[in-house]
Amino acid sequence: MTSKTIYLLRHGQTQFNAELRLQGHCNSPLTELGELQAKTVGYVLSEFVQEPQDWAFYVSPLGRAVQTAEIICQQIGFPVERLQQDERLKELGLGDWEQQRVPEIKQNQPELNALADWYTYAPNAETFASISERIQDWLQDPTVPERVIIVSHALSGAVFRGIYANLDYQALWSQEMPQDAFFKLEDGKVTKIQCL
């Protein structure tokens, strides 16, 4: 496994998160709480990233991730113009369920309640093989420096951590996906850093 140090963050709460709507590849802006989460995570991250010029900062190109990353840049003193948007870090595409509310989806298909990976059952969703492939590609990319900050998403972040820590499929989907914490990935281990 890579010798890199990676700080993996999720974007702050969005309008759709607050409405319990799935986002996938579509987007909604951060709420006030989401902005506060981004500031708080950035403040805590600044204790770990003492010399921001020694780090690279990658972000999913989806608006909510970019909005979060820009707030974090301010908190840690990282130049916004050095942010690198990377398609490989995008959220799992959720097909026909994007913009739909989770309670309605699960009410109409109660069998989903028992499945940790229920997101992957969305009609026309991106496959697990597809998201795994793009994250593997990022992890094996020789151009990515040794010290990296990433802002991604709930599901792509869980897949990222799962692949990194070599979790089995069930364990991967059973991970938590917090917006008030981030993860340090180093030496094949994943450590949660709570912020609020």
mmCIF file of C-alpha atoms in Angstrom:
data_model
loop_
_atom_site.group_PDB
_atom_site.id
_atom_site.type_symbol
_atom_site.label_atom_id
_atom_site.label_comp_id
_atom_site.label_asym_id
_atom_site.label_seq_id
_atom_site.Cartn_x
_atom_site.Cartn_y
_atom_site.Cartn_z
ATOM 1 C CA MET A 1 0.000 0.000 0.000
ATOM 2 C CA THR A 2 1.009 3.582 -0.592
ATOM 3 C CA SER A 3 3.266 5.458 1.831
ATOM 4 C CA LYS A 4 1.106 8.558 1.464
ATOM 5 C CA THR A 5 -0.608 10.506 4.231
ATOM 6 C CA ILE A 6 -4.166 11.295 3.137
ATOM 7 C CA TYR A 7 -6.771 13.378 4.951
ATOM 8 C CA LEU A 8 -10.159 12.369 3.543
ATOM 9 C CA LEU A 9 -13.080 14.733 4.182
ATOM 10 C CA ARG A 10 -16.725 14.744 3.202
ATOM 11 C CA HIS A 11 -18.515 17.916 2.095
ATOM 12 C CA GLY A 12 -20.715 19.691 4.657
ATOM 13 C CA GLN A 13 -24.476 19.269 4.872
ATOM 14 C CA THR A 14 -26.317 20.342 1.711
ATOM 15 C CA GLN A 15 -29.891 21.379 1.032
ATOM 16 C CA PHE A 16 -30.606 17.877 -0.322
ATOM 17 C CA ASN A 17 -28.976 16.219 2.719
ATOM 18 C CA ALA A 18 -31.304 18.260 4.943
ATOM 19 C CA GLU A 19 -34.288 17.184 2.809
ATOM 20 C CA LEU A 20 -33.131 13.514 2.866
ATOM 21 C CA ARG A 21 -32.751 13.600 -0.922
ATOM 22 C CA LEU A 22 -30.137 11.601 -2.800
ATOM 23 C CA GLN A 23 -27.656 13.683 -4.772
ATOM 24 C CA GLY A 24 -25.257 11.411 -6.641
ATOM 25 C CA HIS A 25 -23.945 13.364 -9.626
ATOM 26 C CA CYS A 26 -26.471 16.206 -9.251
ATOM 27 C CA ASN A 27 -25.794 18.982 -6.760
ATOM 28 C CA SER A 28 -27.282 21.271 -4.131
ATOM 29 C CA PRO A 29 -25.561 24.024 -2.133
ATOM 30 C CA LEU A 30 -24.352 23.807 1.452
ATOM 31 C CA THR A 31 -26.772 24.805 4.209
ATOM 32 C CA GLU A 32 -25.722 27.131 7.036
ATOM 33 C CA LEU A 33 -24.968 24.012 9.076
ATOM 34 C CA GLY A 34 -22.932 22.648 6.158
ATOM 35 C CA GLU A 35 -20.834 25.812 6.033
ATOM 36 C CA LEU A 36 -20.284 25.616 9.796
ATOM 37 C CA GLN A 37 -19.250 21.939 9.479
ATOM 38 C CA ALA A 38 -16.758 22.845 6.740
ATOM 39 C CA LYS A 39 -15.288 25.654 8.878
ATOM 40 C CA THR A 40 -15.039 23.404 11.934
ATOM 41 C CA VAL A 41 -13.452 20.534 10.013
ATOM 42 C CA GLY A 42 -11.034 23.011 8.416
ATOM 43 C CA TYR A 43 -10.140 24.482 11.803
ATOM 44 C CA VAL A 44 -9.344 21.025 13.240
ATOM 45 C CA LEU A 45 -7.501 20.003 10.057
ATOM 46 C CA SER A 46 -5.271 23.094 10.387
ATOM 47 C CA GLU A 47 -3.770 21.510 13.529
ATOM 48 C CA PHE A 48 -2.608 18.540 11.413
ATOM 49 C CA VAL A 49 -1.533 20.482 8.327
ATOM 50 C CA GLN A 50 1.038 22.899 9.753
ATOM 51 C CA GLU A 51 2.739 23.695 6.428
ATOM 52 C CA PRO A 52 -0.038 23.879 3.802
ATOM 53 C CA GLN A 53 2.488 24.543 1.014
ATOM 54 C CA ASP A 54 3.791 20.955 1.512
ATOM 55 C CA TRP A 55 0.372 19.460 0.701
ATOM 56 C CA ALA A 56 -1.691 18.826 -2.418
ATOM 57 C CA PHE A 57 -5.460 19.336 -2.223
ATOM 58 C CA TYR A 58 -7.784 17.277 -4.454
ATOM 59 C CA VAL A 59 -11.527 17.754 -4.670
ATOM 60 C CA SER A 60 -14.475 16.179 -6.445
ATOM 61 C CA PRO A 61 -15.662 18.566 -9.197
ATOM 62 C CA LEU A 62 -19.244 18.546 -7.847
ATOM 63 C CA GLY A 63 -20.254 21.965 -6.490
ATOM 64 C CA ARG A 64 -20.898 20.936 -2.876
ATOM 65 C CA ALA A 65 -17.407 19.430 -2.581
ATOM 66 C CA VAL A 66 -15.763 22.462 -4.209
ATOM 67 C CA GLN A 67 -17.739 24.831 -1.937
ATOM 68 C CA THR A 68 -16.565 22.846 1.128
ATOM 69 C CA ALA A 69 -12.957 22.709 -0.111
ATOM 70 C CA GLU A 70 -12.863 26.481 -0.647
ATOM 71 C CA ILE A 71 -14.002 27.078 2.957
ATOM 72 C CA ILE A 72 -11.359 24.618 4.194
ATOM 73 C CA CYS A 73 -8.681 26.385 2.124
ATOM 74 C CA GLN A 74 -9.434 29.585 4.060
ATOM 75 C CA GLN A 75 -9.203 27.743 7.388
ATOM 76 C CA ILE A 76 -5.853 26.074 6.685
ATOM 77 C CA GLY A 77 -4.235 28.841 4.620
ATOM 78 C CA PHE A 78 -4.166 26.859 1.368
ATOM 79 C CA PRO A 79 -4.334 28.854 -1.914
ATOM 80 C CA VAL A 80 -7.721 28.172 -3.569
ATOM 81 C CA GLU A 81 -6.120 28.355 -7.031
ATOM 82 C CA ARG A 82 -4.064 25.238 -6.172
ATOM 83 C CA LEU A 83 -7.196 23.107 -5.617
ATOM 84 C CA GLN A 84 -7.200 20.214 -8.097
ATOM 85 C CA GLN A 85 -10.603 19.014 -9.245
ATOM 86 C CA ASP A 86 -10.552 15.295 -10.022
ATOM 87 C CA GLU A 87 -13.409 13.399 -11.708
ATOM 88 C CA ARG A 88 -12.278 10.151 -10.067
ATOM 89 C CA LEU A 89 -13.391 11.464 -6.655
ATOM 90 C CA LYS A 90 -16.981 12.216 -7.721
ATOM 91 C CA GLU A 91 -19.903 10.713 -5.861
ATOM 92 C CA LEU A 92 -21.421 7.390 -6.902
ATOM 93 C CA GLY A 93 -23.916 8.120 -9.670
ATOM 94 C CA LEU A 94 -27.382 7.195 -8.329
ATOM 95 C CA GLY A 95 -29.255 7.050 -11.625
ATOM 96 C CA ASP A 96 -33.039 7.431 -11.429
ATOM 97 C CA TRP A 97 -32.974 7.995 -7.670
ATOM 98 C CA GLU A 98 -31.073 11.281 -7.840
ATOM 99 C CA GLN A 99 -33.165 14.080 -6.248
ATOM 100 C CA GLN A 100 -35.597 11.487 -4.804
ATOM 101 C CA ARG A 101 -36.248 11.372 -1.044
ATOM 102 C CA VAL A 102 -34.843 8.365 0.813
ATOM 103 C CA PRO A 103 -37.968 7.767 2.968
ATOM 104 C CA GLU A 104 -40.146 7.408 -0.154
ATOM 105 C CA ILE A 105 -37.648 5.152 -1.924
ATOM 106 C CA LYS A 106 -37.477 2.832 1.092
ATOM 107 C CA GLN A 107 -41.228 2.955 1.668
ATOM 108 C CA ASN A 108 -41.816 1.811 -1.921
ATOM 109 C CA GLN A 109 -39.102 -0.875 -1.679
ATOM 110 C CA PRO A 110 -38.970 -2.031 1.966
ATOM 111 C CA GLU A 111 -36.501 -4.809 1.094
ATOM 112 C CA LEU A 112 -33.835 -2.088 0.757
ATOM 113 C CA ASN A 113 -33.940 -1.485 4.526
ATOM 114 C CA ALA A 114 -32.004 -4.697 5.150
ATOM 115 C CA LEU A 115 -29.222 -3.871 2.658
ATOM 116 C CA ALA A 116 -26.105 -1.856 3.548
ATOM 117 C CA ASP A 117 -25.403 -1.301 -0.166
ATOM 118 C CA TRP A 118 -28.977 -0.327 -1.074
ATOM 119 C CA TYR A 119 -27.718 2.717 -3.017
ATOM 120 C CA THR A 120 -26.336 0.407 -5.709
ATOM 121 C CA TYR A 121 -29.846 -0.857 -6.503
ATOM 122 C CA ALA A 122 -30.924 2.461 -8.044
ATOM 123 C CA PRO A 123 -32.080 1.999 -11.661
ATOM 124 C CA ASN A 124 -29.304 3.214 -13.983
ATOM 125 C CA ALA A 125 -26.908 3.764 -11.061
ATOM 126 C CA GLU A 126 -23.166 3.677 -11.532
ATOM 127 C CA THR A 127 -21.847 0.195 -10.772
ATOM 128 C CA PHE A 128 -19.683 -0.663 -7.787
ATOM 129 C CA ALA A 129 -17.051 -1.888 -10.267
ATOM 130 C CA SER A 130 -17.017 1.548 -11.916
ATOM 131 C CA ILE A 131 -16.553 3.614 -8.733
ATOM 132 C CA SER A 132 -13.991 1.091 -7.405
ATOM 133 C CA GLU A 133 -12.016 1.346 -10.628
ATOM 134 C CA ARG A 134 -11.798 5.135 -10.560
ATOM 135 C CA ILE A 135 -10.768 5.207 -6.894
ATOM 136 C CA GLN A 136 -8.180 2.447 -7.433
ATOM 137 C CA ASP A 137 -6.884 4.509 -10.334
ATOM 138 C CA TRP A 138 -6.492 7.547 -8.053
ATOM 139 C CA LEU A 139 -4.783 5.514 -5.303
ATOM 140 C CA GLN A 140 -2.301 4.032 -7.788
ATOM 141 C CA ASP A 141 -1.639 7.312 -9.607
ATOM 142 C CA PRO A 142 2.139 8.019 -9.435
ATOM 143 C CA THR A 143 1.560 11.760 -9.982
ATOM 144 C CA VAL A 144 -0.330 12.147 -6.671
ATOM 145 C CA PRO A 145 2.109 13.518 -4.035
ATOM 146 C CA GLU A 146 2.885 11.984 -0.630
ATOM 147 C CA ARG A 147 0.737 14.407 1.385
ATOM 148 C CA VAL A 148 -2.804 14.917 0.218
ATOM 149 C CA ILE A 149 -6.063 16.440 1.420
ATOM 150 C CA ILE A 150 -9.248 15.277 -0.329
ATOM 151 C CA VAL A 151 -12.838 16.519 -0.173
ATOM 152 C CA SER A 152 -15.241 13.963 -1.602
ATOM 153 C CA HIS A 153 -18.636 12.495 -0.683
ATOM 154 C CA ALA A 154 -20.443 10.023 1.559
ATOM 155 C CA LEU A 155 -20.426 6.985 -0.732
ATOM 156 C CA SER A 156 -17.273 7.676 -2.730
ATOM 157 C CA GLY A 157 -15.524 8.386 0.595
ATOM 158 C CA ALA A 158 -16.709 5.070 2.054
ATOM 159 C CA VAL A 159 -15.567 3.207 -1.066
ATOM 160 C CA PHE A 160 -12.219 5.048 -0.918
ATOM 161 C CA ARG A 161 -11.662 4.074 2.736
ATOM 162 C CA GLY A 162 -12.867 0.528 2.103
ATOM 163 C CA ILE A 163 -10.453 -0.034 -0.765
ATOM 164 C CA TYR A 164 -7.617 1.650 1.119
ATOM 165 C CA ALA A 165 -8.125 -0.492 4.257
ATOM 166 C CA ASN A 166 -8.886 -3.630 2.216
ATOM 167 C CA LEU A 167 -12.339 -4.075 3.773
ATOM 168 C CA ASP A 168 -14.709 -6.713 2.484
ATOM 169 C CA TYR A 169 -17.807 -5.567 0.588
ATOM 170 C CA GLN A 170 -20.218 -5.688 3.568
ATOM 171 C CA ALA A 171 -17.817 -3.899 5.902
ATOM 172 C CA LEU A 172 -17.167 -1.232 3.263
ATOM 173 C CA TRP A 173 -20.861 -0.329 3.018
ATOM 174 C CA SER A 174 -21.350 -0.511 6.793
ATOM 175 C CA GLN A 175 -18.941 2.368 7.491
ATOM 176 C CA GLU A 176 -20.183 5.652 8.903
ATOM 177 C CA MET A 177 -20.240 8.715 6.642
ATOM 178 C CA PRO A 178 -19.943 11.726 8.981
ATOM 179 C CA GLN A 179 -20.001 15.412 8.037
ATOM 180 C CA ASP A 180 -18.524 16.531 11.383
ATOM 181 C CA ALA A 181 -15.358 14.413 11.266
ATOM 182 C CA PHE A 182 -12.636 13.431 8.811
ATOM 183 C CA PHE A 183 -10.289 10.495 8.328
ATOM 184 C CA LYS A 184 -6.529 10.122 8.335
ATOM 185 C CA LEU A 185 -5.297 7.367 6.017
ATOM 186 C CA GLU A 186 -1.724 6.290 6.660
ATOM 187 C CA ASP A 187 0.177 2.970 6.543
ATOM 188 C CA GLY A 188 -2.972 1.120 5.459
ATOM 189 C CA LYS A 189 -4.866 2.292 8.569
ATOM 190 C CA VAL A 190 -7.885 4.601 8.763
ATOM 191 C CA THR A 191 -8.252 6.869 11.824
ATOM 192 C CA LYS A 192 -11.348 8.974 12.449
ATOM 193 C CA ILE A 193 -10.786 12.523 13.721
ATOM 194 C CA GLN A 194 -13.916 13.954 15.340
ATOM 195 C CA CYS A 195 -14.445 17.716 14.948
ATOM 196 C CA LEU A 196 -17.711 18.738 16.628
#
